[in-house]
XYZ file of N, CA, C and O in Angstrom:
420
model
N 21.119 -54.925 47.242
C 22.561 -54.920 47.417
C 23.253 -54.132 46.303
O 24.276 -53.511 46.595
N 22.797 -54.104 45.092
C 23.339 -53.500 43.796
C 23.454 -51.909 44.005
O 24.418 -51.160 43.850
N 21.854 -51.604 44.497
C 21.661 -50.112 44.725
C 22.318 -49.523 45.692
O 22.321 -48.309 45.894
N 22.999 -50.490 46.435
C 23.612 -49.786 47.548
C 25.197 -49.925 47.253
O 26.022 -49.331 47.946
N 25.449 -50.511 46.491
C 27.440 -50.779 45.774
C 26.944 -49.476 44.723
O 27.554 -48.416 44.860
N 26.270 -49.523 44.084
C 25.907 -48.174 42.855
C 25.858 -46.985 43.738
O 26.412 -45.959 43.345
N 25.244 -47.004 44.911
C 25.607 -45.273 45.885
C 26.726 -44.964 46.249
O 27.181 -43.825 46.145
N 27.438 -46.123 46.820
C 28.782 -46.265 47.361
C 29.686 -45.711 46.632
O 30.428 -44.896 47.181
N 29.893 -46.062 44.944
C 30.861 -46.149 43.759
C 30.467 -44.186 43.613
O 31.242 -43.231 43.650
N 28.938 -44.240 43.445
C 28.627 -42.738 43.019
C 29.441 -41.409 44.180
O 30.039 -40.442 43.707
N 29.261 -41.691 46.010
C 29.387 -41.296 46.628
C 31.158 -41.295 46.558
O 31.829 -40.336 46.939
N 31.610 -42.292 46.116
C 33.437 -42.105 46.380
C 33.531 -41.542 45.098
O 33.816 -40.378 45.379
N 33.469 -41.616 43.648
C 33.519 -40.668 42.596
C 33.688 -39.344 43.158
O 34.723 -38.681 43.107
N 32.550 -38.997 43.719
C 31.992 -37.499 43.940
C 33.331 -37.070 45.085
O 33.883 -36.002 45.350
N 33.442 -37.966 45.396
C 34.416 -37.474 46.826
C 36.090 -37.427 45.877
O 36.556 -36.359 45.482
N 36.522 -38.262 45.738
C 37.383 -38.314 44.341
C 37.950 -37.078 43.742
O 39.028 -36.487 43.815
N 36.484 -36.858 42.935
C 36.594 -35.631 42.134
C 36.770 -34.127 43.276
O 37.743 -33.386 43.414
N 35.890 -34.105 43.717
C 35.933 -32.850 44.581
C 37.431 -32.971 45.325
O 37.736 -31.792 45.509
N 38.626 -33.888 45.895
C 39.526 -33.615 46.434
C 40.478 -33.280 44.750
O 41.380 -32.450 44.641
N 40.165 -33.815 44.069
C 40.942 -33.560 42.584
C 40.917 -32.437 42.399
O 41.924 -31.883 41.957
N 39.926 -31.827 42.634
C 39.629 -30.343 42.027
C 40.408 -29.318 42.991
O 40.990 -28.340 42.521
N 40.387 -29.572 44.229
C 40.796 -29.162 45.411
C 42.390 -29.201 44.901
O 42.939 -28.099 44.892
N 43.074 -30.177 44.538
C 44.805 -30.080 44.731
C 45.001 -29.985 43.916
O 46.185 -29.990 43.579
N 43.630 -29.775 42.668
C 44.546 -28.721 40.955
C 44.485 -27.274 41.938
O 45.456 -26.603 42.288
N 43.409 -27.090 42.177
C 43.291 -25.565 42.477
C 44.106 -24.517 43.192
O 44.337 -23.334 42.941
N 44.610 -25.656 44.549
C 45.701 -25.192 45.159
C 47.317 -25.389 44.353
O 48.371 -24.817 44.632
N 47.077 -26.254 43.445
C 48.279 -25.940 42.600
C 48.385 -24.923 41.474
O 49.464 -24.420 41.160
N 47.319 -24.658 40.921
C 47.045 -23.374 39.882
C 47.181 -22.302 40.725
O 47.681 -21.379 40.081
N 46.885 -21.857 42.333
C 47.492 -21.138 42.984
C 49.034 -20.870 43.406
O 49.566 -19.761 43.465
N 49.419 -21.667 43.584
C 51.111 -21.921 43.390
C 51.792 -21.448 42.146
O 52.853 -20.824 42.133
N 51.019 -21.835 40.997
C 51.638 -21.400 39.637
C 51.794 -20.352 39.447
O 52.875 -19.922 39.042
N 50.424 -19.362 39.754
C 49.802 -18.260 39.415
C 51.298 -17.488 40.447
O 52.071 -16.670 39.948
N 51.392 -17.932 41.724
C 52.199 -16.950 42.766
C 53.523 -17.013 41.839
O 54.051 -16.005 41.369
N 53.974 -18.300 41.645
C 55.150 -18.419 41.174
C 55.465 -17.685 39.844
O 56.630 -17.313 39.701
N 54.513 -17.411 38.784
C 54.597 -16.713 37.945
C 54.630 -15.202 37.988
O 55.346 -14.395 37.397
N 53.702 -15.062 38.809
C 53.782 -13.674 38.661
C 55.082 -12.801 39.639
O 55.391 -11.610 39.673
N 55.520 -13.777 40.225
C 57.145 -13.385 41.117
C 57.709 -13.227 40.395
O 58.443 -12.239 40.382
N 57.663 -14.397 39.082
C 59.229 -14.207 38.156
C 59.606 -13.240 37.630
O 60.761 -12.820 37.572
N 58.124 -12.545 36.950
C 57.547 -11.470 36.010
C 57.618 -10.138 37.040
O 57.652 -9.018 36.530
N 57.637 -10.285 38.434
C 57.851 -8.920 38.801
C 56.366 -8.083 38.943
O 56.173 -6.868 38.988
N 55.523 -9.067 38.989
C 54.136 -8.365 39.294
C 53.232 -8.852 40.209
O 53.716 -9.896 40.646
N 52.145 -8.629 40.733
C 51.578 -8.816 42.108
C 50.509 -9.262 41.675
O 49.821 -8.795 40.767
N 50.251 -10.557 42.564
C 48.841 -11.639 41.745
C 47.538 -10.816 42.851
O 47.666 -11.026 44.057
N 46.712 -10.194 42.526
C 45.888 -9.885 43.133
C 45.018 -11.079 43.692
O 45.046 -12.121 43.038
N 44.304 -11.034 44.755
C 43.365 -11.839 45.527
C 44.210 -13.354 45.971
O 43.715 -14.371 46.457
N 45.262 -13.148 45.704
C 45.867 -14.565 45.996
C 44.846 -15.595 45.512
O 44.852 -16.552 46.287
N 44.089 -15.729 44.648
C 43.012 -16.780 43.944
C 42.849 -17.020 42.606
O 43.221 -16.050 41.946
N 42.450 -17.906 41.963
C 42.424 -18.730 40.475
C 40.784 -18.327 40.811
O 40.364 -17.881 41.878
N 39.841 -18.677 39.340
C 38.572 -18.879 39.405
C 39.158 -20.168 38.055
O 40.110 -20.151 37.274
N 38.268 -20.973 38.258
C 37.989 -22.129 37.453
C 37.043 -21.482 36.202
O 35.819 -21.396 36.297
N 38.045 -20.905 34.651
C 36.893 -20.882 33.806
C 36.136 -21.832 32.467
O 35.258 -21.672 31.620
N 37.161 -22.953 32.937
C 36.351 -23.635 31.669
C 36.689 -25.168 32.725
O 37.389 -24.985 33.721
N 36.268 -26.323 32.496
C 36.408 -27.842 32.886
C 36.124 -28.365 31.339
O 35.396 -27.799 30.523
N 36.934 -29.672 31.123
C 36.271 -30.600 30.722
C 37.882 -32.041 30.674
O 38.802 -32.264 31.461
N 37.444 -32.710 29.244
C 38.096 -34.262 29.294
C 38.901 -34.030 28.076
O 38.558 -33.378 27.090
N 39.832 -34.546 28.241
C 40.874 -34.687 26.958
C 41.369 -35.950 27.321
O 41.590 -36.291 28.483
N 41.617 -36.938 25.894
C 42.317 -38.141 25.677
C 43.996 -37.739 25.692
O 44.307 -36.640 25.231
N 44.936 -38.533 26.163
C 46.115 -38.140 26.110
C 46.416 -39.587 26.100
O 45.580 -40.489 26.149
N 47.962 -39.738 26.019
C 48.663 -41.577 25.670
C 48.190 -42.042 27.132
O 47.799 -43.195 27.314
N 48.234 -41.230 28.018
C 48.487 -41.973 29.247
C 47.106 -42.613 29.598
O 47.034 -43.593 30.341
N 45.706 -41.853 28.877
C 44.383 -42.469 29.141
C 43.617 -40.965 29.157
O 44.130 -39.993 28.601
N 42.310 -40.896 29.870
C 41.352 -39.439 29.683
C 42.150 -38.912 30.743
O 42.607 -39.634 31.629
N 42.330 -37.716 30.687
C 42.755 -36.226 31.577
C 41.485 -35.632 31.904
O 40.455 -35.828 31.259
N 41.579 -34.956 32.845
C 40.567 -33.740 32.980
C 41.794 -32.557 33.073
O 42.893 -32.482 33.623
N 40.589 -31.292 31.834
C 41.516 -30.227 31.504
C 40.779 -29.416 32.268
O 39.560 -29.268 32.182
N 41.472 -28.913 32.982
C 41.079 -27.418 33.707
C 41.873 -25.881 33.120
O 43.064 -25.830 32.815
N 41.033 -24.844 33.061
C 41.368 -23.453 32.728
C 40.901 -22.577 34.403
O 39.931 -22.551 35.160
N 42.482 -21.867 34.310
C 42.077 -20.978 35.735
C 42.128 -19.714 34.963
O 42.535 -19.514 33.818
N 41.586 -18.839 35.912
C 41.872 -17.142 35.366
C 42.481 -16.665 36.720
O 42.311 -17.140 37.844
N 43.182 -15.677 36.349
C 44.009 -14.759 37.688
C 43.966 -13.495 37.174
O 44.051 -13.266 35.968
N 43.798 -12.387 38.298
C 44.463 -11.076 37.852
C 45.527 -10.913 38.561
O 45.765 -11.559 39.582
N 46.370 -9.898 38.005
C 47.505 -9.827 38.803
C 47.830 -7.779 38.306
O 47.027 -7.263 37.529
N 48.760 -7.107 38.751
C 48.946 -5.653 38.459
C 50.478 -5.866 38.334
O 51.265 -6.634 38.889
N 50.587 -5.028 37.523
C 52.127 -4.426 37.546
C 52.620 -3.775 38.463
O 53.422 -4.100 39.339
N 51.918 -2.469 38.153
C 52.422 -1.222 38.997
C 51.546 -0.839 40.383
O 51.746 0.175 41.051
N 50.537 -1.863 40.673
C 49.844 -1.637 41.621
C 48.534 -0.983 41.615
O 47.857 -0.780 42.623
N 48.130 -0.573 40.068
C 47.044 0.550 40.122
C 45.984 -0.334 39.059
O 44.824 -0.455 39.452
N 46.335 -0.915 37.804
C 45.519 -1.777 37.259
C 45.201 -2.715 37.397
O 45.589 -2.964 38.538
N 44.587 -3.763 36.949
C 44.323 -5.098 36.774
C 44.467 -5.643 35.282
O 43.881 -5.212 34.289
N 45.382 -6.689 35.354
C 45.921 -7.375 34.109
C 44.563 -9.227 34.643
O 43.822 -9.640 35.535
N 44.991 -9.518 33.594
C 44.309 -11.209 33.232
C 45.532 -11.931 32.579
O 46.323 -11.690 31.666
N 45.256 -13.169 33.697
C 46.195 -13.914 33.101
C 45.735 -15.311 33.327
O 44.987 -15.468 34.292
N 46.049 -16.373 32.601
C 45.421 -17.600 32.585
C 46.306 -19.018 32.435
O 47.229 -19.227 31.647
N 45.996 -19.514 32.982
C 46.893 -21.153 33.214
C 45.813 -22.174 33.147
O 44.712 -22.171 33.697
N 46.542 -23.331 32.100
C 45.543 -24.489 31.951
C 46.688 -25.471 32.636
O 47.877 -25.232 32.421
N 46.339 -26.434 33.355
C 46.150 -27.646 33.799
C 45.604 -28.984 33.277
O 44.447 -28.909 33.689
N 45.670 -29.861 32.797
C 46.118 -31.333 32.314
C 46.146 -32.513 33.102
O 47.183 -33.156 32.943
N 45.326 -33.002 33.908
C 45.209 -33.637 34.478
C 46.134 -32.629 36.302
O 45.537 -31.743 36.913
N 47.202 -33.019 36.602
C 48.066 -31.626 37.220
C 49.009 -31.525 36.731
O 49.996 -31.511 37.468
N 49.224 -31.395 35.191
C 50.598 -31.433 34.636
C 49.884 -29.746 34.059
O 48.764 -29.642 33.561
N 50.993 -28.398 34.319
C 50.948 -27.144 33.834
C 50.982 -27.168 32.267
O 52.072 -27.303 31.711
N 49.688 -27.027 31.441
C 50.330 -27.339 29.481
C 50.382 -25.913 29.128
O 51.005 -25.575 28.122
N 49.617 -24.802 30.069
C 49.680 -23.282 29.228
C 49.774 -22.682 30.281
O 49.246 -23.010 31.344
N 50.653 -21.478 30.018
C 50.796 -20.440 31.272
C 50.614 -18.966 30.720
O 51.207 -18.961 29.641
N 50.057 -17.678 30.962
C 50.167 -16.733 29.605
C 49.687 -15.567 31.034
O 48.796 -15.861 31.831
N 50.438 -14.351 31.096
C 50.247 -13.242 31.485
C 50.230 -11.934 30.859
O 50.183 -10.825 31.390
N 50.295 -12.394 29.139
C 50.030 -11.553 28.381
C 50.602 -10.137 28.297
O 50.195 -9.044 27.903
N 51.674 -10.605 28.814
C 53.404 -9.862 28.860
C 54.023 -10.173 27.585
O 53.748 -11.079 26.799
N 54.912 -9.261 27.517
C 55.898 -9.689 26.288
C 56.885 -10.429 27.065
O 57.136 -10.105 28.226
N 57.650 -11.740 26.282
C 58.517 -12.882 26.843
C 59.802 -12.121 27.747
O 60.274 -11.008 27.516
N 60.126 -12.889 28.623
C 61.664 -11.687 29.178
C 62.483 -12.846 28.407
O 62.365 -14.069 28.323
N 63.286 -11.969 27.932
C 64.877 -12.319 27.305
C 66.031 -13.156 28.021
O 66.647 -12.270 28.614
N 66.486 -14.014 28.220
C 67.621 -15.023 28.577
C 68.774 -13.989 28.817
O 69.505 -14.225 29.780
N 69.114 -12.509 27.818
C 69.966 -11.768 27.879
C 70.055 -10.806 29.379
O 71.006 -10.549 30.116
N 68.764 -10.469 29.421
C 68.265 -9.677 30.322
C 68.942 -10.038 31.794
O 68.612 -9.406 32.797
């Protein structure tokens, strides 16, 4: 009976995690679109790649920290890198490795 509540617990974890990963990912896609609209540049592949995972302690209890990578172009002819971390699904870093736009602007 034990071994079979211990598959159960293992089997919903796994299921858990994999939809977790699923509605950061589609939200690091959202970010990525939304950023690179603001900025005036074109997110190539419409896709994130996942480059780093792991766990961070925060007040609220453990997080899982995720790092996405994106390319995106300016002018249509290069490829830029740009990267967004995720915090459980709270956005903590966003960086397209642009210079900041101005409030004046």
């Amino acid at each position: 009976m034990t071994d079979q509540l211990l598959a159960l617990i293992i089997v919903l974890g796994v299921g858990w995690f994999w939809l977790d990963a699923a509605r950061a990912r589609e939200m690091a896609v959202g970010l990525a679109q939304r950023a690179c609209k603001e900025r005036d540049v074109q997110l190539l592949d419409q896709a994130v790649a996942l480059r780093r995972l792991g766990l961070r302690w925060r007040s609220r209890g453990l997080r899982i920290r995720r790092v996405y990578r994106f390319e995106f172009s300016e002018e249509g002819i290069g490829r830029r890198t740009g990267y967004l971390v995720l915090l459980g699904l709270e956005l903590v870093d966003l960086s397209l490795g642009l210079p900041q736009l101005s409030d004046d602007a």
